PDB file of C-alpha atoms in Angstrom:
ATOM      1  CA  UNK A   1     -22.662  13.900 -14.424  1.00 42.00           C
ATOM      2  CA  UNK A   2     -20.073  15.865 -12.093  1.00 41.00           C
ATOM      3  CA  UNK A   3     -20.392  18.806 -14.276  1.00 40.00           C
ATOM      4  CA  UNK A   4     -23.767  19.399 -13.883  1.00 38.00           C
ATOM      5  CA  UNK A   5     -23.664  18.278  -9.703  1.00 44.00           C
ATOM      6  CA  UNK A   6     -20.948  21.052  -9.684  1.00 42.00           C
ATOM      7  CA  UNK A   7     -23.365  24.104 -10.569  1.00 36.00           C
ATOM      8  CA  UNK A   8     -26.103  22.901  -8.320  1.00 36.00           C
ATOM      9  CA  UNK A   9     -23.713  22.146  -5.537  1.00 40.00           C
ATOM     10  CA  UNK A  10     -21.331  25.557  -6.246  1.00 39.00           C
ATOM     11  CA  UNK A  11     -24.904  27.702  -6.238  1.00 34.00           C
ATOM     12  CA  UNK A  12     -24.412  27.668  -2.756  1.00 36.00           C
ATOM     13  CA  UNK A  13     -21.369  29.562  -2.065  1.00 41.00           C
ATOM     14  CA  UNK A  14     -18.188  29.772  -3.416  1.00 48.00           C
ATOM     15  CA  UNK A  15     -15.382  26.745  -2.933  1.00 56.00           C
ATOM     16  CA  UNK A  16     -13.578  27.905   0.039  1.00 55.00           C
ATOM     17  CA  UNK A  17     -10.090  27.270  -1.516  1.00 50.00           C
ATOM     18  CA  UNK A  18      -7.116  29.697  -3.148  1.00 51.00           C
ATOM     19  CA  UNK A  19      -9.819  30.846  -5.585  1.00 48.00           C
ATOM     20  CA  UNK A  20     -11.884  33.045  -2.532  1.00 50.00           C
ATOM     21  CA  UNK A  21      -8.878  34.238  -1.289  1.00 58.00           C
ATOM     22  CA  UNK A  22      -7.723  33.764   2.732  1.00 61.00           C
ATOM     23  CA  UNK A  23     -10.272  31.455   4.465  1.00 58.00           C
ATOM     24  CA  UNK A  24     -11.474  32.061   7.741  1.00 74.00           C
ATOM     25  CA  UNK A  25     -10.023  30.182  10.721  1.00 87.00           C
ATOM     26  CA  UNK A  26     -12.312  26.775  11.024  1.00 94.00           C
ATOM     27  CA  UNK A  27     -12.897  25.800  14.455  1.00 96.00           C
ATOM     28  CA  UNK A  28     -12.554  22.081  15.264  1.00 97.00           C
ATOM     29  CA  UNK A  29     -16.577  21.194  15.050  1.00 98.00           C
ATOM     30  CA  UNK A  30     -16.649  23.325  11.800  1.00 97.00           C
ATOM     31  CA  UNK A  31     -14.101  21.038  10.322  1.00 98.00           C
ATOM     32  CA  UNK A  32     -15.785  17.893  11.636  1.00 98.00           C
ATOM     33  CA  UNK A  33     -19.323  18.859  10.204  1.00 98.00           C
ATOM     34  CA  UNK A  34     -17.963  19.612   6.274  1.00 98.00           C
ATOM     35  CA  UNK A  35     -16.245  16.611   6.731  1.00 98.00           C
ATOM     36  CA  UNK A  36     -18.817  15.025   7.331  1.00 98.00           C
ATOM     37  CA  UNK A  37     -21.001  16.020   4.837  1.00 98.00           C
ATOM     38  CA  UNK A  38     -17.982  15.626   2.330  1.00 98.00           C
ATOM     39  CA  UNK A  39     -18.298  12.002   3.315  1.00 98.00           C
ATOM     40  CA  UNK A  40     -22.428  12.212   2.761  1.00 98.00           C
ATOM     41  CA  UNK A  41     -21.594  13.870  -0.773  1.00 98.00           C
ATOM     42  CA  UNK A  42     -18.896  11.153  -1.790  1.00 98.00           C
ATOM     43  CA  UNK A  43     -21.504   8.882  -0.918  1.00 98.00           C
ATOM     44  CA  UNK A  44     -23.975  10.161  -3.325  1.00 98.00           C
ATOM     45  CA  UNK A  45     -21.089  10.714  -6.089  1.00 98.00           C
ATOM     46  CA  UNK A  46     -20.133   7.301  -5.640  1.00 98.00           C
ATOM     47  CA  UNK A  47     -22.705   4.694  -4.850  1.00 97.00           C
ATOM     48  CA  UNK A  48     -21.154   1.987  -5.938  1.00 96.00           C
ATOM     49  CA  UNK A  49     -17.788   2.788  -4.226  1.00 97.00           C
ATOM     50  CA  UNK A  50     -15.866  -0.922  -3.785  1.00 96.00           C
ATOM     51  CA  UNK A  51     -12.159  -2.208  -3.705  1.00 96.00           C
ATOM     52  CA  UNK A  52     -10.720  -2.377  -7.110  1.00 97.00           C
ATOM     53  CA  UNK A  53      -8.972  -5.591  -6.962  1.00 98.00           C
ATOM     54  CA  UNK A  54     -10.609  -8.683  -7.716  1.00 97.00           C
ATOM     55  CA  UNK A  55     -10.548 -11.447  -4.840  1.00 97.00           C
ATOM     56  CA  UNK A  56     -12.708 -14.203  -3.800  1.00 97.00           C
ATOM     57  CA  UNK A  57     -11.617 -14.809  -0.871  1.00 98.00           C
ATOM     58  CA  UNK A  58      -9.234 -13.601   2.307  1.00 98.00           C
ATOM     59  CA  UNK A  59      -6.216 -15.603   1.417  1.00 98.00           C
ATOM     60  CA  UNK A  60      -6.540 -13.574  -2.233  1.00 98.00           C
ATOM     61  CA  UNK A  61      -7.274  -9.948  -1.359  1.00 98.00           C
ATOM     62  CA  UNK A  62      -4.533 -10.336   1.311  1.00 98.00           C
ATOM     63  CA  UNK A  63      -1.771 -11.251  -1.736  1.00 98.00           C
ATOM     64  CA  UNK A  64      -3.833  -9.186  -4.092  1.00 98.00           C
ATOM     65  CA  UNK A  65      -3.096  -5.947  -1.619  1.00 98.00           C
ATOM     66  CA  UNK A  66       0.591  -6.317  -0.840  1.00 98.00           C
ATOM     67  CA  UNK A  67       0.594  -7.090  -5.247  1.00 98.00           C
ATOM     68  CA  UNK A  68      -0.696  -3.475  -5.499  1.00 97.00           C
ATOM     69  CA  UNK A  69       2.296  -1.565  -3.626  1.00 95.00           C
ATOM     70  CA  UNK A  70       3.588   0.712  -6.723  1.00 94.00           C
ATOM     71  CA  UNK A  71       1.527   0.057  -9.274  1.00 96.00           C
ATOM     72  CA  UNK A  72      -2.106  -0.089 -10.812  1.00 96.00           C
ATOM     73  CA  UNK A  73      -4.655  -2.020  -9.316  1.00 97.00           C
ATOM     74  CA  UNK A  74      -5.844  -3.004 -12.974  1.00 96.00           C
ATOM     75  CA  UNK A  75      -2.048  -4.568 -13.557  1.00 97.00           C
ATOM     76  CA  UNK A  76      -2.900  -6.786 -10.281  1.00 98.00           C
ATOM     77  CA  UNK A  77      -6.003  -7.805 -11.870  1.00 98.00           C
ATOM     78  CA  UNK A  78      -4.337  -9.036 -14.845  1.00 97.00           C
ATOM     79  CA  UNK A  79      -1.966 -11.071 -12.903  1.00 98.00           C
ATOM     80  CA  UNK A  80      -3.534 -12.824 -10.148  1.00 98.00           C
ATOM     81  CA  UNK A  81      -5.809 -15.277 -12.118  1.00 98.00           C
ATOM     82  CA  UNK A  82      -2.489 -17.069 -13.140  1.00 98.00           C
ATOM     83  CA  UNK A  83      -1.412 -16.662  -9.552  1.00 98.00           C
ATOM     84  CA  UNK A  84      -3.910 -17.814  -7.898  1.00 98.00           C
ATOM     85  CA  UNK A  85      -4.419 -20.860 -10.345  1.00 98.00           C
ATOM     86  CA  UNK A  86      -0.813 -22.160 -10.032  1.00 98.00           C
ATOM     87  CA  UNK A  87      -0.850 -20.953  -5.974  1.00 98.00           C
ATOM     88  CA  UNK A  88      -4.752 -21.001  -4.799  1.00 98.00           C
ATOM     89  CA  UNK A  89      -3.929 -21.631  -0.728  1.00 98.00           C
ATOM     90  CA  UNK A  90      -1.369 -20.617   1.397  1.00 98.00           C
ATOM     91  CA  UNK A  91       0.362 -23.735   1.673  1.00 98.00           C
ATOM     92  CA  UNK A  92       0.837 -24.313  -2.168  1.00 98.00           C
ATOM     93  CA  UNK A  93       2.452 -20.644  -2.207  1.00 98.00           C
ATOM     94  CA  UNK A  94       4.282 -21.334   0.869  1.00 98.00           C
ATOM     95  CA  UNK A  95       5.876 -24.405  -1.079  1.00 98.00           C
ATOM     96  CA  UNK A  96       6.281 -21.978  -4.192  1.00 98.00           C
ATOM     97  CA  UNK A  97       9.967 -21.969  -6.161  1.00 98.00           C
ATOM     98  CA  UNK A  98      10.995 -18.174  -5.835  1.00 98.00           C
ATOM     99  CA  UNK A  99      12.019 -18.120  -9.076  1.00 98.00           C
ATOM    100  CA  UNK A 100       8.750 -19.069 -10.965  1.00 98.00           C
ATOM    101  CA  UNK A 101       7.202 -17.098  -7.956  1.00 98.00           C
ATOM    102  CA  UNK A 102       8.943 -14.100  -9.309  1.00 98.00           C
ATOM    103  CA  UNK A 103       8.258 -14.489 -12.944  1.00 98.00           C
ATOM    104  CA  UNK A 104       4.504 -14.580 -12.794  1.00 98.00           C
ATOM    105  CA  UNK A 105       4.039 -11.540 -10.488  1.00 98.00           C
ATOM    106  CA  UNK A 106       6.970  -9.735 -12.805  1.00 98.00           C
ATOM    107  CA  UNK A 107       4.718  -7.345 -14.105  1.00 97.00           C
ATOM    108  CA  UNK A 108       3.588  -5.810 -10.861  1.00 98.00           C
ATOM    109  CA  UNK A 109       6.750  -4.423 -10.577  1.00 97.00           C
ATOM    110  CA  UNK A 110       9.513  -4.810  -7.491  1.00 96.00           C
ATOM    111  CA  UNK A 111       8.396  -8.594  -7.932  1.00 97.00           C
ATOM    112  CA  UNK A 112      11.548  -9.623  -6.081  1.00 97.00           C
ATOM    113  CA  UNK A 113      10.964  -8.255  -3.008  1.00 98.00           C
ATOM    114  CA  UNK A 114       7.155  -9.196  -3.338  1.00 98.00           C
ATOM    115  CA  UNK A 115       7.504 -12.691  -4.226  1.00 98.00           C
ATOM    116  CA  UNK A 116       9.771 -13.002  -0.631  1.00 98.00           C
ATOM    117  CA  UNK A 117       6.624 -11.274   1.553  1.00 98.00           C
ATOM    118  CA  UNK A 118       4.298 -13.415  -0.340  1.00 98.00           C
ATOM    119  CA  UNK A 119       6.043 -16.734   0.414  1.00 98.00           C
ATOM    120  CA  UNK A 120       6.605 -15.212   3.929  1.00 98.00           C
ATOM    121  CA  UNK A 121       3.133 -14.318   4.406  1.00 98.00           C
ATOM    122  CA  UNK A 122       2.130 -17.962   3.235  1.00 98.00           C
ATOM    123  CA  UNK A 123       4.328 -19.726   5.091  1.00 98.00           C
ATOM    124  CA  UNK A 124       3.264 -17.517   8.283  1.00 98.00           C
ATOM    125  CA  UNK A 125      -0.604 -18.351   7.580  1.00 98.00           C
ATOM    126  CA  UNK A 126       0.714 -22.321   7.062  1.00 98.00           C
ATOM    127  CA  UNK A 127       2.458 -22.593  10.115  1.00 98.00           C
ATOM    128  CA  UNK A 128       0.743 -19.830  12.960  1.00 98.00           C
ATOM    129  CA  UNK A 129      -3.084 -19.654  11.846  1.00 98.00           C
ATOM    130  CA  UNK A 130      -3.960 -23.263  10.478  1.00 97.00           C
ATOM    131  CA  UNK A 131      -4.021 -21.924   6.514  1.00 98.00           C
ATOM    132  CA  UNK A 132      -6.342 -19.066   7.187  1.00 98.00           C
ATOM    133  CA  UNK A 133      -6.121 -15.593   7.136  1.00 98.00           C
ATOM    134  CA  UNK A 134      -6.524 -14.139  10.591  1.00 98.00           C
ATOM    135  CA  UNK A 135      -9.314 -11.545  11.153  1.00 97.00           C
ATOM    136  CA  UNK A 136      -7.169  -9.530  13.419  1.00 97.00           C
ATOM    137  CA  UNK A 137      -5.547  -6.564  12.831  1.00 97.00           C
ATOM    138  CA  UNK A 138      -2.830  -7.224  15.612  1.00 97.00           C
ATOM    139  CA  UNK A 139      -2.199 -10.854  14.061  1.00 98.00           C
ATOM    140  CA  UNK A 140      -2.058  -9.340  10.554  1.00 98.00           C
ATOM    141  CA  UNK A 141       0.368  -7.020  10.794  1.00 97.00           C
ATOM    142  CA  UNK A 142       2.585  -9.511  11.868  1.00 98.00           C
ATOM    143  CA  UNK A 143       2.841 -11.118   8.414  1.00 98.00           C
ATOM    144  CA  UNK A 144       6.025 -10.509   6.466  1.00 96.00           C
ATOM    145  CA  UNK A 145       4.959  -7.252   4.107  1.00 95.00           C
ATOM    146  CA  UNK A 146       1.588  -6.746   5.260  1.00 97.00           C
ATOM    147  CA  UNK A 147       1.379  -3.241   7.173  1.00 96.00           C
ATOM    148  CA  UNK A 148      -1.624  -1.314   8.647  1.00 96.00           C
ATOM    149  CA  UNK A 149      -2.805  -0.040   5.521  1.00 96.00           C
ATOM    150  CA  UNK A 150      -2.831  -3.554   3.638  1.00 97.00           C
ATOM    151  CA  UNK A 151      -4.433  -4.936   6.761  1.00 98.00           C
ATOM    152  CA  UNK A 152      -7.375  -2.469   7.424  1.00 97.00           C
ATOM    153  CA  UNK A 153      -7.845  -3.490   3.384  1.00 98.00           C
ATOM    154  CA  UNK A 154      -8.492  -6.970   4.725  1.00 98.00           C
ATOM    155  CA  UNK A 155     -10.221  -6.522   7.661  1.00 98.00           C
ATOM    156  CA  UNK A 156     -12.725  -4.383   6.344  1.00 97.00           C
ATOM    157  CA  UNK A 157     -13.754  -6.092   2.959  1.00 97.00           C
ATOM    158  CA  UNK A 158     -13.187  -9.579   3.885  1.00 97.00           C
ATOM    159  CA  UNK A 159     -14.129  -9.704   7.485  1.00 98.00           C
ATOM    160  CA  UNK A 160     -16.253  -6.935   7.165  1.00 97.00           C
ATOM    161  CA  UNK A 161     -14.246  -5.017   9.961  1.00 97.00           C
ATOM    162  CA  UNK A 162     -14.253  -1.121   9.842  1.00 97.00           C
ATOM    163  CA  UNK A 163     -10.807   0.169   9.247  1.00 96.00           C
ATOM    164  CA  UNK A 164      -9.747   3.423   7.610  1.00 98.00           C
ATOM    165  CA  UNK A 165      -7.186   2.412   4.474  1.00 97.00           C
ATOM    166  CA  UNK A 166      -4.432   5.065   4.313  1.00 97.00           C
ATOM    167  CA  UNK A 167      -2.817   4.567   1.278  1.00 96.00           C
ATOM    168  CA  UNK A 168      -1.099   7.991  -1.480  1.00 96.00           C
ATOM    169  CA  UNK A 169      -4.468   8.560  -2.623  1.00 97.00           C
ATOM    170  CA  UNK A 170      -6.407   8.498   1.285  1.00 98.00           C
ATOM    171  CA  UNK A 171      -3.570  10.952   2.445  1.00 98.00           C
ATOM    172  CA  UNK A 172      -3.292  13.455   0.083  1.00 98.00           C
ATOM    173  CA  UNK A 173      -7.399  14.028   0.180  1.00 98.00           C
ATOM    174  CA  UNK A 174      -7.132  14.006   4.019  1.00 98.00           C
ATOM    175  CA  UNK A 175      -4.849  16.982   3.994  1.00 98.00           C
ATOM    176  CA  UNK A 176      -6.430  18.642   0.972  1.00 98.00           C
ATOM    177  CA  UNK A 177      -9.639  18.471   2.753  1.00 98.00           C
ATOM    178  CA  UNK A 178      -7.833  19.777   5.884  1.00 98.00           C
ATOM    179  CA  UNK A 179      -8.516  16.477   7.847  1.00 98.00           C
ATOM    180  CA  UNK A 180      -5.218  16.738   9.373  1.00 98.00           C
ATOM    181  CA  UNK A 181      -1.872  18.161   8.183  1.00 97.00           C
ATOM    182  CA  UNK A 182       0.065  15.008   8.958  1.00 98.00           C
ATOM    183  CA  UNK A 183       2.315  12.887   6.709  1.00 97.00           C
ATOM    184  CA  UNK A 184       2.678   9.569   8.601  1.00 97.00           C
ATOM    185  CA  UNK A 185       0.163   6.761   7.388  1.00 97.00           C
ATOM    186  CA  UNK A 186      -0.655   5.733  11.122  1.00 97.00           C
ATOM    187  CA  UNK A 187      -1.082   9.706  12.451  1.00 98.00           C
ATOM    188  CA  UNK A 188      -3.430  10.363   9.289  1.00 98.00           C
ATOM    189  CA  UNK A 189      -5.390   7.396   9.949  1.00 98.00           C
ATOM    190  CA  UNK A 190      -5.858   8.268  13.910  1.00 98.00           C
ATOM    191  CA  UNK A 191      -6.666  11.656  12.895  1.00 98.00           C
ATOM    192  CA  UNK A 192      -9.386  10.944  10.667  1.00 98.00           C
ATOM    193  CA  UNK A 193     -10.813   8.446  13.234  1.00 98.00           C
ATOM    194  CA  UNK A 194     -11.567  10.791  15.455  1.00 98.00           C
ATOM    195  CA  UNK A 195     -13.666  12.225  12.384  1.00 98.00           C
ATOM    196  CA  UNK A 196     -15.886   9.620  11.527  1.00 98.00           C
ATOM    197  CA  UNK A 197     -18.142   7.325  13.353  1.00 98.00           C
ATOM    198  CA  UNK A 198     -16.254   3.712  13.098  1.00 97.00           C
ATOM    199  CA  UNK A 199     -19.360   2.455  10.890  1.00 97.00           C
ATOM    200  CA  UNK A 200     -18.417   4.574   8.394  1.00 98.00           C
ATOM    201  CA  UNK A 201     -14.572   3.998   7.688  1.00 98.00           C
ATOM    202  CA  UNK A 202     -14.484   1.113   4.922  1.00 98.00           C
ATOM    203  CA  UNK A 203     -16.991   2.726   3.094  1.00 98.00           C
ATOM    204  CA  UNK A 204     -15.486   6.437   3.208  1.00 98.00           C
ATOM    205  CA  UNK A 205     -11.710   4.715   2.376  1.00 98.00           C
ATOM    206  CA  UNK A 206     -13.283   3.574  -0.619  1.00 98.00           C
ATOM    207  CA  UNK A 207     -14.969   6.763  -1.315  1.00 98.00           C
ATOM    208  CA  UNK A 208     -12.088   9.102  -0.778  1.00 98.00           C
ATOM    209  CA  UNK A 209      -9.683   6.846  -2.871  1.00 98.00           C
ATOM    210  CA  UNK A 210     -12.059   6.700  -5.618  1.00 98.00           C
ATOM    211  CA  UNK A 211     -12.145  10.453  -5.596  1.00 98.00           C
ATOM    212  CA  UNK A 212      -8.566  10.586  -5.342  1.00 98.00           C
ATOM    213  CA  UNK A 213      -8.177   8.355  -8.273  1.00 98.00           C
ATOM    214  CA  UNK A 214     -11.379   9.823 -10.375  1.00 98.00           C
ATOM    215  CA  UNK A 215     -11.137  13.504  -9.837  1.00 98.00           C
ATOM    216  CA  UNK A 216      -8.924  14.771  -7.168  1.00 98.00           C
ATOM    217  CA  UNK A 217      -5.729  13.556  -8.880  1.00 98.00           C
ATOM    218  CA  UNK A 218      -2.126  14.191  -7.677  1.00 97.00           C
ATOM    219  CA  UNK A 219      -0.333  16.477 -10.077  1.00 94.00           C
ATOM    220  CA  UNK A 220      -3.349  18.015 -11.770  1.00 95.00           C
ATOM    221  CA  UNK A 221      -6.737  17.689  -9.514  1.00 98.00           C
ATOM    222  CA  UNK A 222      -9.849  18.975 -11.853  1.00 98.00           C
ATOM    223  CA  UNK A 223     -11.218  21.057  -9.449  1.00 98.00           C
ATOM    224  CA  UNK A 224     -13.749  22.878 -12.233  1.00 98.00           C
ATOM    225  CA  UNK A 225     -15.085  19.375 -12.274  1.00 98.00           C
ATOM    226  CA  UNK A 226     -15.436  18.252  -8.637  1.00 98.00           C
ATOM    227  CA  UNK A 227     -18.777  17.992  -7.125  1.00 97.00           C
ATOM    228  CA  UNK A 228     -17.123  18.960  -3.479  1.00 97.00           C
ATOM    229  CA  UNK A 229     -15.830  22.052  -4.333  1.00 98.00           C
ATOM    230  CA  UNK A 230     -17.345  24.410  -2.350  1.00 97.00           C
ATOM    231  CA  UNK A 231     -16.381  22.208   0.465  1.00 98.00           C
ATOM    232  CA  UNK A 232     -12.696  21.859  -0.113  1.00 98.00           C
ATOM    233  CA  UNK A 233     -10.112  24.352   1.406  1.00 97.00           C
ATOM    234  CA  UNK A 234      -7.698  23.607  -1.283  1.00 97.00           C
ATOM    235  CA  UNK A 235     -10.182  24.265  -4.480  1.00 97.00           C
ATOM    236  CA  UNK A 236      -7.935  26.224  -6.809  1.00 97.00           C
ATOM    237  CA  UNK A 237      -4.726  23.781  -6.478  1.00 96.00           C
ATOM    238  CA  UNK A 238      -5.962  22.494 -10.205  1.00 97.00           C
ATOM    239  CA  UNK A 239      -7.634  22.979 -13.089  1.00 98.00           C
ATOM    240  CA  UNK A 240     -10.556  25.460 -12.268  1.00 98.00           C
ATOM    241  CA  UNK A 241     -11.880  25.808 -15.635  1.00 98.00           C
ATOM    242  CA  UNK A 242     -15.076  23.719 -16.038  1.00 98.00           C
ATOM    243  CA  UNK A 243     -14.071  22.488 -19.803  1.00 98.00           C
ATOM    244  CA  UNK A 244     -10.424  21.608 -18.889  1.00 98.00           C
ATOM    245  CA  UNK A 245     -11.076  20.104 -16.022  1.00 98.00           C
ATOM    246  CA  UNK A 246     -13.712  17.743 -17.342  1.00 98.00           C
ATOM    247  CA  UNK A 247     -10.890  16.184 -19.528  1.00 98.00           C
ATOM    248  CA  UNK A 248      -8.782  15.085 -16.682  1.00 98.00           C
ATOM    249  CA  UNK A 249     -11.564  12.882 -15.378  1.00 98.00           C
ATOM    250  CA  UNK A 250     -10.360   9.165 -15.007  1.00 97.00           C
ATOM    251  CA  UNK A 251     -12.431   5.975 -15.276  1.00 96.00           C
ATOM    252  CA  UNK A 252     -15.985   5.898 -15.624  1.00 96.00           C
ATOM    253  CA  UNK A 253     -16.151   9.676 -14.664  1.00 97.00           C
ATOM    254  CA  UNK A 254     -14.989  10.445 -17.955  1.00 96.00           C
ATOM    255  CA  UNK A 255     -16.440   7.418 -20.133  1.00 94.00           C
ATOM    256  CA  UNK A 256     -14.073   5.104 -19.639  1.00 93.00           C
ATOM    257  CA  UNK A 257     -13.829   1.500 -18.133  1.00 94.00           C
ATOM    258  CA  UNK A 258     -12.743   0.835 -14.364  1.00 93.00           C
ATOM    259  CA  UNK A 259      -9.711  -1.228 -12.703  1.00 95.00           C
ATOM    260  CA  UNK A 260     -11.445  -4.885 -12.708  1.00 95.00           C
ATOM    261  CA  UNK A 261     -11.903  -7.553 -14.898  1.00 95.00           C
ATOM    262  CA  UNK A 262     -14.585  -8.619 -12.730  1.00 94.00           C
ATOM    263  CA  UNK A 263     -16.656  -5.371 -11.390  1.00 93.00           C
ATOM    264  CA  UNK A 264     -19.534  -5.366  -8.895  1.00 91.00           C
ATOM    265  CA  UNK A 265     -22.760  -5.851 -11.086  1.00 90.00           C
ATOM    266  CA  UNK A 266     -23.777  -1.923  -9.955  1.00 92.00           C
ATOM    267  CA  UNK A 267     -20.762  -1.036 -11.391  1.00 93.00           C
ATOM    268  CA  UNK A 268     -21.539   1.994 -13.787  1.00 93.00           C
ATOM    269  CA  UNK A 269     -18.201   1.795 -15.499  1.00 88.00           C
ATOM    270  CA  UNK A 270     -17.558  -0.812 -18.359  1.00 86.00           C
ATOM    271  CA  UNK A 271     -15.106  -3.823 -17.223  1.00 88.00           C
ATOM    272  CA  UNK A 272     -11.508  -3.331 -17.938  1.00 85.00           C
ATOM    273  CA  UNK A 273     -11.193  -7.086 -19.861  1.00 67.00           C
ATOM    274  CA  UNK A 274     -14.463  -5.687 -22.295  1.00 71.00           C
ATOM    275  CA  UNK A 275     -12.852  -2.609 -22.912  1.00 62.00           C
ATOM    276  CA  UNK A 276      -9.443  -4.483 -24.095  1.00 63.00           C
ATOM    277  CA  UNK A 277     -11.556  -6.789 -25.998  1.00 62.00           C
ATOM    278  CA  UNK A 278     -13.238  -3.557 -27.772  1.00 62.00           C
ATOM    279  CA  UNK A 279     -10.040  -1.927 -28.096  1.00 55.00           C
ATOM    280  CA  UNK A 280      -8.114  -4.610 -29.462  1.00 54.00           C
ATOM    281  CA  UNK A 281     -11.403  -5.798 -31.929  1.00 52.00           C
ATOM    282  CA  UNK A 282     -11.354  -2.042 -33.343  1.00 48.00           C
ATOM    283  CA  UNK A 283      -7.668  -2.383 -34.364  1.00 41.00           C
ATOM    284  CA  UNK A 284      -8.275  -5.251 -35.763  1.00 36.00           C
ATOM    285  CA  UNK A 285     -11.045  -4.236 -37.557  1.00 37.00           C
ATOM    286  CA  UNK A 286      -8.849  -1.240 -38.850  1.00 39.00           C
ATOM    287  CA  UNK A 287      -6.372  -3.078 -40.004  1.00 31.00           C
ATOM    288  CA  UNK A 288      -9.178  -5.369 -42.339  1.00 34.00           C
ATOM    289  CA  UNK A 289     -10.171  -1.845 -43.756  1.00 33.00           C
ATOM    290  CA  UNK A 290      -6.639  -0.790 -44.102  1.00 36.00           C
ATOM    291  CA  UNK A 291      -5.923  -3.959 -46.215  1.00 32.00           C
TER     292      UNK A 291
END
């Protein structure tokens, strides 16, 4: 699929990266119009773009989110069903015993520190908003752990708010696209406002990450694989080789199953808890042949 969108797309011109040698100075509405037919292509690449933790509700995206700092959204996945079954409101984590707190979210990693925000956060939601999650990005960020970033997460696919998600993923496209050349979170996410009509920012977080996490990866993007080439600046900063770079594709852009048990039903990517189940039914069923 992206290797054949790559030859139609690259018939048009060259990428405009490393490979082309020295770009051409981009004026400001240059930069604004391939970004914003990056976004239109992203949209096309990824239809089904979505968040990648599983939630049903406010209260559990919010925990999900600040669960997610420093590690896989998949490993959230796997944890929060026995979260939110032992914890399923605010006030029954607010009431939680740190210690038991601790050991079920263990396996998300810096689980001390998280089990303290999330007990913050739920006390915070017990006692200032009634048991509910606010819908305001102002009263958000004023929960213990929960910065822009995991409050723009909120706001936009639980309240259905637009806000522009900045997380490692968001800000290295940004500058490999040559949004902006900024570091900070907050200055990238201002930037790129200015970019986009506010309609669009949910859905092009979601679309940018997914790139970020499909294709454009950190240490090794596969560029010879990338459907925006010939719109990126920085084409050239990984694999160019069509064959090479197809291997480096992630999830369901290289045949393999997405981050949540629980997908969206347009979903082209097989469900994470299937593809366990498969995995773990073939060893078995290697191990029947073996004996």
């Amino acid at each position: 699929m992206a290797e054949s969108k790559v030859r139609t797309t690259a018939s048009a011109g060259k990428p405009v990266g490393k490979a082309s040698g020295a770009p051409k100075p981009e004026s400001r509405l240059a930069m604004v119009r391939r970004a914003r037919r990056i976004n239109r292509e992203l949209a096309e690449l990824y239809p089904y773009a979505h968040p990648e933790l599983d939630f049903d509700n406010p209260f559990q995206l919010l925990v999900a989110t600040v669960l997610s700092a420093q590690t896989t959204d998949l490993r959230v996945n796997q944890t929060t069903p026995a979260l939110f079954a032992k914890y399923p409101s605010p006030e029954d984590m607010a009431a939680a015993n740190p210690a038991e707190l601790e050991e079920i979210i263990r396996p998300t990693g810096f689980f001390r520190n998280k089990a303290k925000s999330l007990i913050g956060l739920s006390i915070a939601l017990r006692d200032e908003f009634d048991g509910e999650v606010p819908g305001r990005l102002a009263d958000l960020v004023t929960l213990p752990g929960v910065g822009r970033k995991t409050a723009n997460v909120v706001l936009g696919n639980a309240f259905g708010v637009p806000g522009i998600t900045v997380d490692t993923h968001f800000g290295r496209l940004a500058r490999r696209f040559g949004w902006t050349t900024d570091e900070d979170p907050v200055k990238v996410e201002a930037a790129v406002a200015e970019i986009f009509p506010k309609s669009e920012w949910t859905m092009l977080s979601h679309r940018v990450v997914f790139h970020g996490r499909r294709i454009c990866h950190s240490r090794k993007p596969a560029c010879g694989a990338c459907p925006i080439a010939p719109l990126c600046p920085s084409y050239g900063e990984g694999e160019t080789d069509p064959e090479k770079a197809k291997k480096l594709l992630k999830y369901e852009m290289g045949g393999q199953p997405g981050q949540r048990l629980r997908p969206p039903a347009d979903f082209p990517g097989e469900a994470a808890a299937r593809a366990d189940a498969a995995a773990h039914h073939g060893e078995v069923a290697d191990l029947a042949v073996a004996e």
